[in-house]
Each structure stands twice: as C-alpha cells, then as structure tokens.
PDB file of C-alpha atoms in Angstrom:
ATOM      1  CA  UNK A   1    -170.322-183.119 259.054  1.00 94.00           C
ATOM      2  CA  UNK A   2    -170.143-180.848 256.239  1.00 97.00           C
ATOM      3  CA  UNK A   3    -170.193-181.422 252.963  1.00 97.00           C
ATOM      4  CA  UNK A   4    -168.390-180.029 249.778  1.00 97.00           C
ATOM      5  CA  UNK A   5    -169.285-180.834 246.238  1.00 97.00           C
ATOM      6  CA  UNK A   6    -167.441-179.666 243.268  1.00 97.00           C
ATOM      7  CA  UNK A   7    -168.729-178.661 240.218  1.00 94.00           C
ATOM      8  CA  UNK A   8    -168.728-182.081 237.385  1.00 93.00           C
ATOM      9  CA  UNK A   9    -167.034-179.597 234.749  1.00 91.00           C
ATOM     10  CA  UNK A  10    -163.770-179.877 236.839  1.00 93.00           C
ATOM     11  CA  UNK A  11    -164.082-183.477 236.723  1.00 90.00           C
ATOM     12  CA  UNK A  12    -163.135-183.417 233.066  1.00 91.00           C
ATOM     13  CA  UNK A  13    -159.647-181.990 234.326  1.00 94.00           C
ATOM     14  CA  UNK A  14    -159.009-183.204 238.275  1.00 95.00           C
ATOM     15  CA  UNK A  15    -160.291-185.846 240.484  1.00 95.00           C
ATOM     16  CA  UNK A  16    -162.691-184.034 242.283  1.00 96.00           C
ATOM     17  CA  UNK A  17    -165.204-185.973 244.503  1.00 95.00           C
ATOM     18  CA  UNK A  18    -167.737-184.642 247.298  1.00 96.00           C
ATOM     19  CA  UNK A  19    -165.480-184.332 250.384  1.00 95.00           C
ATOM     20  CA  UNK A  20    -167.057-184.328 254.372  1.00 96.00           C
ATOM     21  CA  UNK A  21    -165.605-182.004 256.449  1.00 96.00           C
ATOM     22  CA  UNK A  22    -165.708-180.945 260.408  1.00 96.00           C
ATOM     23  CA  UNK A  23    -165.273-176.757 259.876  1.00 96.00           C
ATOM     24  CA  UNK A  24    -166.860-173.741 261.449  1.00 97.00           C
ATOM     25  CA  UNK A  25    -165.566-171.454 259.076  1.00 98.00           C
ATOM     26  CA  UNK A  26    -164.694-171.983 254.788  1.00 98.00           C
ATOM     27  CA  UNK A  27    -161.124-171.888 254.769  1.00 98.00           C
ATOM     28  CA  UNK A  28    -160.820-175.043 257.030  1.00 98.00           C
ATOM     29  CA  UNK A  29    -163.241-176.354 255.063  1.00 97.00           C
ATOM     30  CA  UNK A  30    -161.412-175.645 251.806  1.00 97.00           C
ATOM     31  CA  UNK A  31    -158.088-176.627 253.733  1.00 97.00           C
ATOM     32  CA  UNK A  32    -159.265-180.474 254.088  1.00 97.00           C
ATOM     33  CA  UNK A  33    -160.461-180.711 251.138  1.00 96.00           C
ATOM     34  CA  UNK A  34    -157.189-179.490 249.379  1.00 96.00           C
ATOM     35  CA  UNK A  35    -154.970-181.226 251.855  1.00 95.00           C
ATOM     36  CA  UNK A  36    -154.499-184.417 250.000  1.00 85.00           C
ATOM     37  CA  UNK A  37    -155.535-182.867 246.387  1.00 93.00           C
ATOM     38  CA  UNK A  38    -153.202-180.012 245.609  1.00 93.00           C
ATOM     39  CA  UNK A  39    -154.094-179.933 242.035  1.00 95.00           C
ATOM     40  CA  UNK A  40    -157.719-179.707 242.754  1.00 97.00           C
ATOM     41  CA  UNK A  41    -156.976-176.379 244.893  1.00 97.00           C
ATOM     42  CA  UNK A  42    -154.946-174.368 241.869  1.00 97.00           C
ATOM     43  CA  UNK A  43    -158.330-175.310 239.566  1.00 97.00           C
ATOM     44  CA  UNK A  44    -160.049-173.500 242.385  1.00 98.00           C
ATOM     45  CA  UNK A  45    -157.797-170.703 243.546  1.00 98.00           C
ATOM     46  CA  UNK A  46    -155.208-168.358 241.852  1.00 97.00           C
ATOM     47  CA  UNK A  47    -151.703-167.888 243.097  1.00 98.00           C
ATOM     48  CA  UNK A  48    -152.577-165.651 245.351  1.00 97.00           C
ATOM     49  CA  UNK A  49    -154.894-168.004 247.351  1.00 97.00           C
ATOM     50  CA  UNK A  50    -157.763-166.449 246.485  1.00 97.00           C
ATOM     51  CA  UNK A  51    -160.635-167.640 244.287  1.00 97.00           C
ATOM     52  CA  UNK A  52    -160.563-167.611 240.968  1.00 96.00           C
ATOM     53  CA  UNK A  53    -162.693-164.613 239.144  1.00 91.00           C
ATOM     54  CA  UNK A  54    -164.931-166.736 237.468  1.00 91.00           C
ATOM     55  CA  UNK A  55    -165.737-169.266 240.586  1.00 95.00           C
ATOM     56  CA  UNK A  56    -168.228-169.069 242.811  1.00 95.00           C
ATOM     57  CA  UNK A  57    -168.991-170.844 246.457  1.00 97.00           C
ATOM     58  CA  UNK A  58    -172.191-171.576 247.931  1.00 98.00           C
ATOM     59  CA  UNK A  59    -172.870-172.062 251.768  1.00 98.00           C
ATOM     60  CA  UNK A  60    -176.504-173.632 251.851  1.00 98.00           C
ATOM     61  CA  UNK A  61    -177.519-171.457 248.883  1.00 96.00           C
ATOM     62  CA  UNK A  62    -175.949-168.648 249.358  1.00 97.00           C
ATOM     63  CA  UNK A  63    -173.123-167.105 247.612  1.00 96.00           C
ATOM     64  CA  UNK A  64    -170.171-166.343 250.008  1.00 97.00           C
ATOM     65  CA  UNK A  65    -168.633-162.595 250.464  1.00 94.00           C
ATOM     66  CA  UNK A  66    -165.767-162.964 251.434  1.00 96.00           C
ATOM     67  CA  UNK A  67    -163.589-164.281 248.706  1.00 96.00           C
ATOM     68  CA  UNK A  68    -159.892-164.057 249.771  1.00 95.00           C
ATOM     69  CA  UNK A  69    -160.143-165.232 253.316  1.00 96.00           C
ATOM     70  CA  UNK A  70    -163.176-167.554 253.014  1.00 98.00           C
ATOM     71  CA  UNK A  71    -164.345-166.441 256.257  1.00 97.00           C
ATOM     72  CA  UNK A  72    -168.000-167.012 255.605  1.00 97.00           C
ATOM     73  CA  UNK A  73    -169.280-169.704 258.549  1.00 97.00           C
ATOM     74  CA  UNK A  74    -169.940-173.242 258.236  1.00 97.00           C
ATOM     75  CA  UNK A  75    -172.301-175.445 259.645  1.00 97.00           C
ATOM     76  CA  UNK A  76    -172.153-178.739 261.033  1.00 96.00           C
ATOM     77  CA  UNK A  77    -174.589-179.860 258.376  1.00 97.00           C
ATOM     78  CA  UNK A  78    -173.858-177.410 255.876  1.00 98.00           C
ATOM     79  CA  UNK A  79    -173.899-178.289 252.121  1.00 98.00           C
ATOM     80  CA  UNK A  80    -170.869-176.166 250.290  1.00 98.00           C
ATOM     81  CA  UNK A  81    -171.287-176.117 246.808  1.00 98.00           C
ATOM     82  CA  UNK A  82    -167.633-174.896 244.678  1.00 97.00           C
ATOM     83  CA  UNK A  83    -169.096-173.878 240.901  1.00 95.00           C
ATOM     84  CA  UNK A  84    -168.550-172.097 238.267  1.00 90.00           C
ATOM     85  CA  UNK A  85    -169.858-168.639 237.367  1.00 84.00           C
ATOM     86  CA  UNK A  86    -172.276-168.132 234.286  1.00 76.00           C
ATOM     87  CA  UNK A  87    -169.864-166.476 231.264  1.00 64.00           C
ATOM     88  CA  UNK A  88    -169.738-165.918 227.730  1.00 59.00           C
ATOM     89  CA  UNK A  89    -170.407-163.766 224.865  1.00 55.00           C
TER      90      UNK A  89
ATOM     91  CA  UNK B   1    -138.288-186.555 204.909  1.00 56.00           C
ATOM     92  CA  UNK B   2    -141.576-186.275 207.727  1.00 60.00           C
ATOM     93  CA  UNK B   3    -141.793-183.232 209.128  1.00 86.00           C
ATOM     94  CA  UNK B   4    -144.410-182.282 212.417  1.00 90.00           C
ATOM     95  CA  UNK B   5    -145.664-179.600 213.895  1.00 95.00           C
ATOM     96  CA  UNK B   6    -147.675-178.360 216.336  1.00 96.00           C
ATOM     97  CA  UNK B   7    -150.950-176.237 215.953  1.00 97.00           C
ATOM     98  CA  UNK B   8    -152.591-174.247 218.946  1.00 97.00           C
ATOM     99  CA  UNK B   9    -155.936-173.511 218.757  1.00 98.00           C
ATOM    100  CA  UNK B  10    -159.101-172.389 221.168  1.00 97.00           C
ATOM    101  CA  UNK B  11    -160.412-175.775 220.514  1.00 97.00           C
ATOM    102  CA  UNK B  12    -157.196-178.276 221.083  1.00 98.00           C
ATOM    103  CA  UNK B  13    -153.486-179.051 220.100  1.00 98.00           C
ATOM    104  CA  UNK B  14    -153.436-180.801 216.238  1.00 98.00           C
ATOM    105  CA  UNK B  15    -149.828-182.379 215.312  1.00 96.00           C
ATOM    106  CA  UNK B  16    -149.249-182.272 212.129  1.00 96.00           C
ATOM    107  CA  UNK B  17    -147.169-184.646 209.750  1.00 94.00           C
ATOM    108  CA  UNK B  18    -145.872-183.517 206.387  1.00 92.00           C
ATOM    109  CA  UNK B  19    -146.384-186.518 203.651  1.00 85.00           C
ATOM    110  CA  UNK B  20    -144.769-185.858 200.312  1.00 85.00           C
ATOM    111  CA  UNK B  21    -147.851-183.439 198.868  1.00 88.00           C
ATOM    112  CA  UNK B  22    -149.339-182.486 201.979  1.00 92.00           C
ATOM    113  CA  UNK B  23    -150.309-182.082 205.379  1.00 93.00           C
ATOM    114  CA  UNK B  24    -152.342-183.987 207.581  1.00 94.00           C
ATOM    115  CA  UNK B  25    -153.619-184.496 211.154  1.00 95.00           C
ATOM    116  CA  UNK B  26    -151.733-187.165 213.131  1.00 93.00           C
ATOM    117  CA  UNK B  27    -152.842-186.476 216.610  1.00 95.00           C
ATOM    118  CA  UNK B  28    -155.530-184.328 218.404  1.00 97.00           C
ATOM    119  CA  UNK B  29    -155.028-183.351 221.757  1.00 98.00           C
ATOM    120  CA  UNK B  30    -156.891-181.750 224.440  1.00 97.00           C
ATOM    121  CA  UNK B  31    -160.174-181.751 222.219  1.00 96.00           C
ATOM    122  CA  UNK B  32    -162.335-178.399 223.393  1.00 95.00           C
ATOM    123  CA  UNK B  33    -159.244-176.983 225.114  1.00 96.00           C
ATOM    124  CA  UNK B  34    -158.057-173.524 224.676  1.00 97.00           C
ATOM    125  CA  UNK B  35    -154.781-174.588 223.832  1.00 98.00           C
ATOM    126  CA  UNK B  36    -152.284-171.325 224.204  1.00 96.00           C
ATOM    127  CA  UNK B  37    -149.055-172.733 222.719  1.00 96.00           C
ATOM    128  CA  UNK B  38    -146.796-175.522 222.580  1.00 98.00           C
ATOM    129  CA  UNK B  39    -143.040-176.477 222.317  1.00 97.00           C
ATOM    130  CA  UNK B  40    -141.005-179.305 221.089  1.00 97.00           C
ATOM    131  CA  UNK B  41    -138.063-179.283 223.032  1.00 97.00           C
ATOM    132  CA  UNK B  42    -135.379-180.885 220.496  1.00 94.00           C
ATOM    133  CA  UNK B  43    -132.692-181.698 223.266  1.00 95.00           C
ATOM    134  CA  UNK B  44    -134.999-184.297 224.590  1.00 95.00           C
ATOM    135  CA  UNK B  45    -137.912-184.818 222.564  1.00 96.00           C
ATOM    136  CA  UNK B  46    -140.117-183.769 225.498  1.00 97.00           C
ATOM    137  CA  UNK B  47    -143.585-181.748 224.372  1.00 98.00           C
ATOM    138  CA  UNK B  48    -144.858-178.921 226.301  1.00 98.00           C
ATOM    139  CA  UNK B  49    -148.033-177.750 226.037  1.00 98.00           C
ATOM    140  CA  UNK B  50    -150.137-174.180 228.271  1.00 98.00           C
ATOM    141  CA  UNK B  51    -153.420-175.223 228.189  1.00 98.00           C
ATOM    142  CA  UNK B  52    -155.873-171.460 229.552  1.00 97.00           C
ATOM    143  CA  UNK B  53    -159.216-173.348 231.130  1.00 96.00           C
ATOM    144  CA  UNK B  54    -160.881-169.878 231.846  1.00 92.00           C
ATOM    145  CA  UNK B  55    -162.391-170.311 235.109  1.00 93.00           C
ATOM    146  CA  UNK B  56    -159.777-172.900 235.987  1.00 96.00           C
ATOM    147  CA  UNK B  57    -156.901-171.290 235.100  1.00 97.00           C
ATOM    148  CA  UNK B  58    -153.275-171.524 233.166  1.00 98.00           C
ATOM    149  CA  UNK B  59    -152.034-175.137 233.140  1.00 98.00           C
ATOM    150  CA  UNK B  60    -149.295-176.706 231.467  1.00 98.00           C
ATOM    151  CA  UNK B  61    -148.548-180.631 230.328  1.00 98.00           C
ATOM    152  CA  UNK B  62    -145.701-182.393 229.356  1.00 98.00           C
ATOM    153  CA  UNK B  63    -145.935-185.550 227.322  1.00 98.00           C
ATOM    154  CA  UNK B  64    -142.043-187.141 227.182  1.00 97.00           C
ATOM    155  CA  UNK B  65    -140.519-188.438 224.019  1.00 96.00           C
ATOM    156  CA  UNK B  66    -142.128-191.354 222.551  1.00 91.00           C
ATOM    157  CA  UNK B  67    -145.112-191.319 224.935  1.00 95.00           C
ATOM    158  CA  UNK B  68    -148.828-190.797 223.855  1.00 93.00           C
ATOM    159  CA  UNK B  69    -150.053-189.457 226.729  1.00 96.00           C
ATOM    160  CA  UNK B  70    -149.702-186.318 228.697  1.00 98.00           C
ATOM    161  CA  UNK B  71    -149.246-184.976 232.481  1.00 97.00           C
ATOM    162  CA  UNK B  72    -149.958-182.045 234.058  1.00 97.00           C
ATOM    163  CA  UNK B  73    -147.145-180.275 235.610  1.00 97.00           C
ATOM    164  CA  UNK B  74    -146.615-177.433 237.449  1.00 95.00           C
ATOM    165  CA  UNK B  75    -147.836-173.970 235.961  1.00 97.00           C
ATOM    166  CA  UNK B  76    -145.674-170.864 236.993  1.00 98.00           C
ATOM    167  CA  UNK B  77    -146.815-169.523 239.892  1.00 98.00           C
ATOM    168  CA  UNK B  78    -146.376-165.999 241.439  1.00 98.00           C
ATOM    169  CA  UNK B  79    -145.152-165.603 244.931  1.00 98.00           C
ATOM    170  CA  UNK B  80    -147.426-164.188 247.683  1.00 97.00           C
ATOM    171  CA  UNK B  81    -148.012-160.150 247.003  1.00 97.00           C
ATOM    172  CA  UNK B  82    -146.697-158.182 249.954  1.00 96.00           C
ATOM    173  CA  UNK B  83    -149.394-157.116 252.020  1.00 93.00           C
ATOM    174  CA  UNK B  84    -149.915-153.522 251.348  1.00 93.00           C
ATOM    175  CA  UNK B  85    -147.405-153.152 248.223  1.00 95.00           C
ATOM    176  CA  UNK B  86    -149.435-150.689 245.860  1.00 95.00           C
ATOM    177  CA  UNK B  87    -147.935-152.605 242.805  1.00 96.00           C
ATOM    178  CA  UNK B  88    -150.382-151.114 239.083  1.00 96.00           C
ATOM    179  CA  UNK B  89    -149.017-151.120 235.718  1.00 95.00           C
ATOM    180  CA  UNK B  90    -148.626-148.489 232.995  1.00 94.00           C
ATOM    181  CA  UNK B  91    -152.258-147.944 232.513  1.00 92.00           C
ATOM    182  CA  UNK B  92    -152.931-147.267 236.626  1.00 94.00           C
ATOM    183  CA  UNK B  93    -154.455-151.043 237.207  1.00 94.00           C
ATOM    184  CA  UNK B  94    -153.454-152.901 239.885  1.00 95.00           C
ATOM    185  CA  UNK B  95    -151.215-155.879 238.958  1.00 97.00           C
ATOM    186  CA  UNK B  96    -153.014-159.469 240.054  1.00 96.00           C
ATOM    187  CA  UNK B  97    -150.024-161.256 240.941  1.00 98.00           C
ATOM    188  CA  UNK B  98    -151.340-164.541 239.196  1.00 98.00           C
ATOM    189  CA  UNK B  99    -150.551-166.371 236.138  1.00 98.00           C
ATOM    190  CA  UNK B 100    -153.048-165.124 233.423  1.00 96.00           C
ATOM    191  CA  UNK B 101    -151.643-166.850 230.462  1.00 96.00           C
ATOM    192  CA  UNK B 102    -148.718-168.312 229.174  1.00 97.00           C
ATOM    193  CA  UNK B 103    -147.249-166.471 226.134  1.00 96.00           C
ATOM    194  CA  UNK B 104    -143.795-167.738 225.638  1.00 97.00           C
ATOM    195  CA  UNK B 105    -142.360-170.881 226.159  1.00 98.00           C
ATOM    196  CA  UNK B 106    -138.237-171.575 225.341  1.00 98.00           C
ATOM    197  CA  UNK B 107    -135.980-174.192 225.775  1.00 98.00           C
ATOM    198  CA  UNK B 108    -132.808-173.285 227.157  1.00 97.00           C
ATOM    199  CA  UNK B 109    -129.173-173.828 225.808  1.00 96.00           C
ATOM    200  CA  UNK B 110    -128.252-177.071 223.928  1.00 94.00           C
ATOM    201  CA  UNK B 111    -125.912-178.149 227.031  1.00 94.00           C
ATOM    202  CA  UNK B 112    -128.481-177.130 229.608  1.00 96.00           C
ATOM    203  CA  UNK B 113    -131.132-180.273 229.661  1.00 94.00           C
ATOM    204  CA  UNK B 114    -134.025-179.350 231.341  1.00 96.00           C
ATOM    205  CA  UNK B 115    -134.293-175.453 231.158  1.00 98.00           C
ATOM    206  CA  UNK B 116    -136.816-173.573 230.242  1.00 98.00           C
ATOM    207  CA  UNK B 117    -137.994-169.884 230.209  1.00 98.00           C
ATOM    208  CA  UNK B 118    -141.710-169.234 230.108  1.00 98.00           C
ATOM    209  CA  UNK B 119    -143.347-165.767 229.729  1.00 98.00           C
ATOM    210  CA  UNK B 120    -146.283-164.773 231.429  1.00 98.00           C
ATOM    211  CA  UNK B 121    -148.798-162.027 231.950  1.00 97.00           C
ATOM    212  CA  UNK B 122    -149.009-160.013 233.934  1.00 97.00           C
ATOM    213  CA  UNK B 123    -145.268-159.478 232.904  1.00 97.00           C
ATOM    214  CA  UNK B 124    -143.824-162.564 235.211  1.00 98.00           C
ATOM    215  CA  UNK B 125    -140.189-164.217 233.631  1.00 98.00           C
ATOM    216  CA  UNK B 126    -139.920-168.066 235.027  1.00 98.00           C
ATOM    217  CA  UNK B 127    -137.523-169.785 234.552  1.00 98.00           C
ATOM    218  CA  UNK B 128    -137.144-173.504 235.089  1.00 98.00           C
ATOM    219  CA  UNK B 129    -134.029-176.604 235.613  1.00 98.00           C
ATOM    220  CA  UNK B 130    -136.026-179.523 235.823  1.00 98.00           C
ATOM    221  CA  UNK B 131    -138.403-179.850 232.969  1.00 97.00           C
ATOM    222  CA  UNK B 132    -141.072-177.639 234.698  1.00 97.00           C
ATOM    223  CA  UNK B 133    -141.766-179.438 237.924  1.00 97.00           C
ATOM    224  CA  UNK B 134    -140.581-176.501 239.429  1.00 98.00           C
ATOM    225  CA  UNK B 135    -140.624-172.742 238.256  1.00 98.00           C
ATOM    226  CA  UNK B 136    -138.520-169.431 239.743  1.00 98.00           C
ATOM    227  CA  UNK B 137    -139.820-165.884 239.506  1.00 98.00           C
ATOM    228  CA  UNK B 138    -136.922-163.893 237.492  1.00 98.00           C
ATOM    229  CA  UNK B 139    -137.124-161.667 240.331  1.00 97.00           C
ATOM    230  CA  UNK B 140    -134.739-159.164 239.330  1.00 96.00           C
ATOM    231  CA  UNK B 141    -136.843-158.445 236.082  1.00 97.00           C
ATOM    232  CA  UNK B 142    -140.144-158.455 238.288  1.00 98.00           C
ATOM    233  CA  UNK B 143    -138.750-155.831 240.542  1.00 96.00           C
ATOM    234  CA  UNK B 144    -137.021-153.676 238.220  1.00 96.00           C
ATOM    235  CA  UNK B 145    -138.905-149.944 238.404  1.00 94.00           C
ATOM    236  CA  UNK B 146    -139.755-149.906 234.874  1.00 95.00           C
ATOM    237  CA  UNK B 147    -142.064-152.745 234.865  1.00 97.00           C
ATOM    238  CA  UNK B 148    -144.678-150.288 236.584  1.00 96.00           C
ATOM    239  CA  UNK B 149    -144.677-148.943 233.093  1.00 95.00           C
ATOM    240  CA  UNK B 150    -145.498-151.779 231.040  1.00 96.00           C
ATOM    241  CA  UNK B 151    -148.436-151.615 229.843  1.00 90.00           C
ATOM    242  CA  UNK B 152    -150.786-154.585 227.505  1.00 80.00           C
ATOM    243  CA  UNK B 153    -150.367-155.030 223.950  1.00 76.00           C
ATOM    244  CA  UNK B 154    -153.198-156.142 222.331  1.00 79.00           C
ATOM    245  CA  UNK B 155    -154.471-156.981 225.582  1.00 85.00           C
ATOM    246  CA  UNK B 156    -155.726-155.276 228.620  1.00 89.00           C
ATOM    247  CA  UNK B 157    -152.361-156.083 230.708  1.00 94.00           C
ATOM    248  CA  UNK B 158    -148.578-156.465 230.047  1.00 96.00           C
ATOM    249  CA  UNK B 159    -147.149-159.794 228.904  1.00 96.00           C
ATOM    250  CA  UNK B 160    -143.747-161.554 227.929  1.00 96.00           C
ATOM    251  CA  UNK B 161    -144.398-162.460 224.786  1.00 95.00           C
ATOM    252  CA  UNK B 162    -141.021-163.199 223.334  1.00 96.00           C
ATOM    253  CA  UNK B 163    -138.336-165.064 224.701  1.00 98.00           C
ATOM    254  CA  UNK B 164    -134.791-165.117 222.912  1.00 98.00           C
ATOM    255  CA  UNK B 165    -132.097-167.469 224.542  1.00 97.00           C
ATOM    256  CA  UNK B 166    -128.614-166.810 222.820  1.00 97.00           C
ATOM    257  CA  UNK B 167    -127.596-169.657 220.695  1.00 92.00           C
ATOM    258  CA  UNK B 168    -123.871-168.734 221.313  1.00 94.00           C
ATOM    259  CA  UNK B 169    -124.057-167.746 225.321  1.00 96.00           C
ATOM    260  CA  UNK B 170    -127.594-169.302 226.491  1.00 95.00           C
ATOM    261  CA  UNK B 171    -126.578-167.228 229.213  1.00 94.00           C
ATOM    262  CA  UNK B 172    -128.065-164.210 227.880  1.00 97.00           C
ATOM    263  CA  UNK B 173    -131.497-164.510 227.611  1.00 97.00           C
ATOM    264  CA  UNK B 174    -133.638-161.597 226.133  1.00 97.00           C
ATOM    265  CA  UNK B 175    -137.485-160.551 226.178  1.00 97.00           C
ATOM    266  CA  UNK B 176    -139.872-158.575 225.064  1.00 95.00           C
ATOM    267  CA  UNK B 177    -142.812-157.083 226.204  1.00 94.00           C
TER     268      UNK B 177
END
C-alpha cells in the first residue's frame, strides 16, 4: 500500500500520523486520509479544496503538478510526502 | 476593581490583569502563534480567539467561561467558486475565494446568545448562531456588484475590517471595508 506522511510541524496543531492507503491517483489518496480527520484536511487545503500556497506534496520525490485536482498517479508502493514550502524574509 | 484584557500579537495571545499600579501578564496563550485578534464575548464569558498559521491557514478557538483550555472550532469558510465565474477585485486580481485572515470579530445583540459576525478577507461577512460551530456567507453583501470594486487597504486585497452591530436594533449590522 501507499503511504502518506505529514510534515511533524503540523503535529504541533492536528493529530497527524503516517496513513497507508490503496490509491492510483492523489486525491483518493488524500480522500482516506482526510476521511476520518477533517481538521487535518483544512491544515492542508483551502476552502476551495485546493492546496494551500505554501504546501507542497511529494510522490516518491517528486513535487506534484497538479495542485487543485491532485491528479498526479500513485503507486502501490509509493511514499507521499505532504510538507511545507521553504518561506521567509 | 481587576480589569483584563486581551493582547494579540505575531508571537501569542497575553491576558492581562490590572492590579492597583499596574499591569501584568496572567496567561500566555498560543506561545509562537500569530495570534490575529481576540474577543471576550460578555453575554457568556466565552473567549474567541483567530489564530493565521501561514501555511496552515486561518483558525479560530474558543475557550468557554471559566475554562483554561481552548478548542478549535470552525473557521469561516467560503463556498465552492462557480466554475468559470471571472470574479477580481478593484485592482484587476482574481478573488481566491478562501479565508485569508480574520479581521473582525463581534458579538451580536445582548438578547441574541450565540451570534457572532466575523470579517474576513478577501471581503467575506459570516455570520454565526451557535458560538461558531457553524458560519454563513452574508451572501447578499458577497454578491452585491460593488464588491468587484473593493480594493486592499494596507494590504494587497480587500478586507472587513470593522464590524458595528447596533446596540439599540442588533438588527442592523454595519461594516467597513
């Protein structure tokens, strides 16, 4: 199965462990993961549904393109990884 | 007579209690937070507070009277954008329908426990009945022509900023932009 792992910064805010998933594409994979942690999904994604500016996903090292339908294929073994952009000033 | 308040910073919520001579610090909360604002709601005693975690968004807490501890409730949240709806503001930008901050926060009438009004950006009016578990988009202000017009003050998009609930109709409610 696939795997998703969050970034530890959000733990400081929302229960957020690694979660397995069965997907072929990223939006089922996001979809289990959210199912049974809502609040986890609006630290992740705006209202809109889509993902937050300053968030970035990972697909076995490589950042996804497609950011509003999370259309980006999945792997039976693949290793997501939801984190946090590099920011400041 | 003790007197509190509240203090919103970029780096956490500080009440405050008046002594006779001074002030001092009687609480931190959310320590490293960028803590936008908070309200005491005087009807209840209930605390609000809009927490803006950058990456992770606008939140909001509650803490009820008498409690030490805090809960996240929900933030207002703006309804899917119609697919295809060229929606911009006054300076030509195209409006993300999604809460950006929370810049006003009111309680409603003295006889109307459990109301609240919270101003957004992008330019979003909420308003709530049940001590914000729920929120409603003030539609009829977020589709009103002018609001294509509004454009950021002191920031880089429009905002409700002010919130003014008539002490003798809380009925009429007024804003500003």
């Amino acid at each position: 199965m696939a795997k998703i792992n969050f970034t530890s910064n959000l733990r400081r805010h929302v229960d957020s462990p690694a979660v397995e998933v069965s997907a072929t594409m990223l939006h089922q994979a996001l979809q289990q993961a959210f199912a049974k942690n809502e609040r986890l999904k609006t630290y992740v994604l705006d209202d809109q549904g889509h993902l937050r500016k300053h968030m970035r996903i990972l697909i076995d090292g490589k950042v996804i393109t497609d950011l509003k339908a999370f259309t980006d294929a999945v792997e039976p073994d693949s290793e997501i990884w939801v984190m946090q952009a590099l920011s400041g000033g | 007579m003790q007197k509190n308040i509240f203090v919103s910073t970029r780096k956490g919520l500080f009440e405050l209690a008046k002594t006779r001579s001074s002030w001092s610090i009687k609480a931190t909360h959310f320590l490293g937070d960028n803590v936008t604002l908070a309200l005491h709601d005087a009807r209840d005693g209930t605390d609000y507070a809009a927490l803006n975690h950058g990456h992770f968004g606008i939140k909001l807490h509650r803490r009820d009277k008498g409690k030490k501890t805090w809960a996240e409730i929900q933030s207002p949240k703006y309804p899917p954008k119609p697919e295809g709806l060229d929606d911009k503001d006054g300076w030509g930008k195209p409006v993300n329908w999604s809460t950006q901050l929370i810049w006003a926060l009111e309680a409603g009438g003295p006889k109307q426990n459990g109301t609240l009004w919270c101003g957004t950006m992008p330019g979003g009016l909420f308003k709530s009945t049940d001590r914000g578990e729920t929120w409603e988009l003030m539609e009829s202000l977020w589709r009103h022509p002018d609001r294509n017009k509004w454009l950021g003050g002191g920031a880089d998009i429009p905002g409700i900023h002010s919130i003014c609930v008539d002490p003798r109709n809380p009925d009429v409610v007024r804003v500003a932009v």
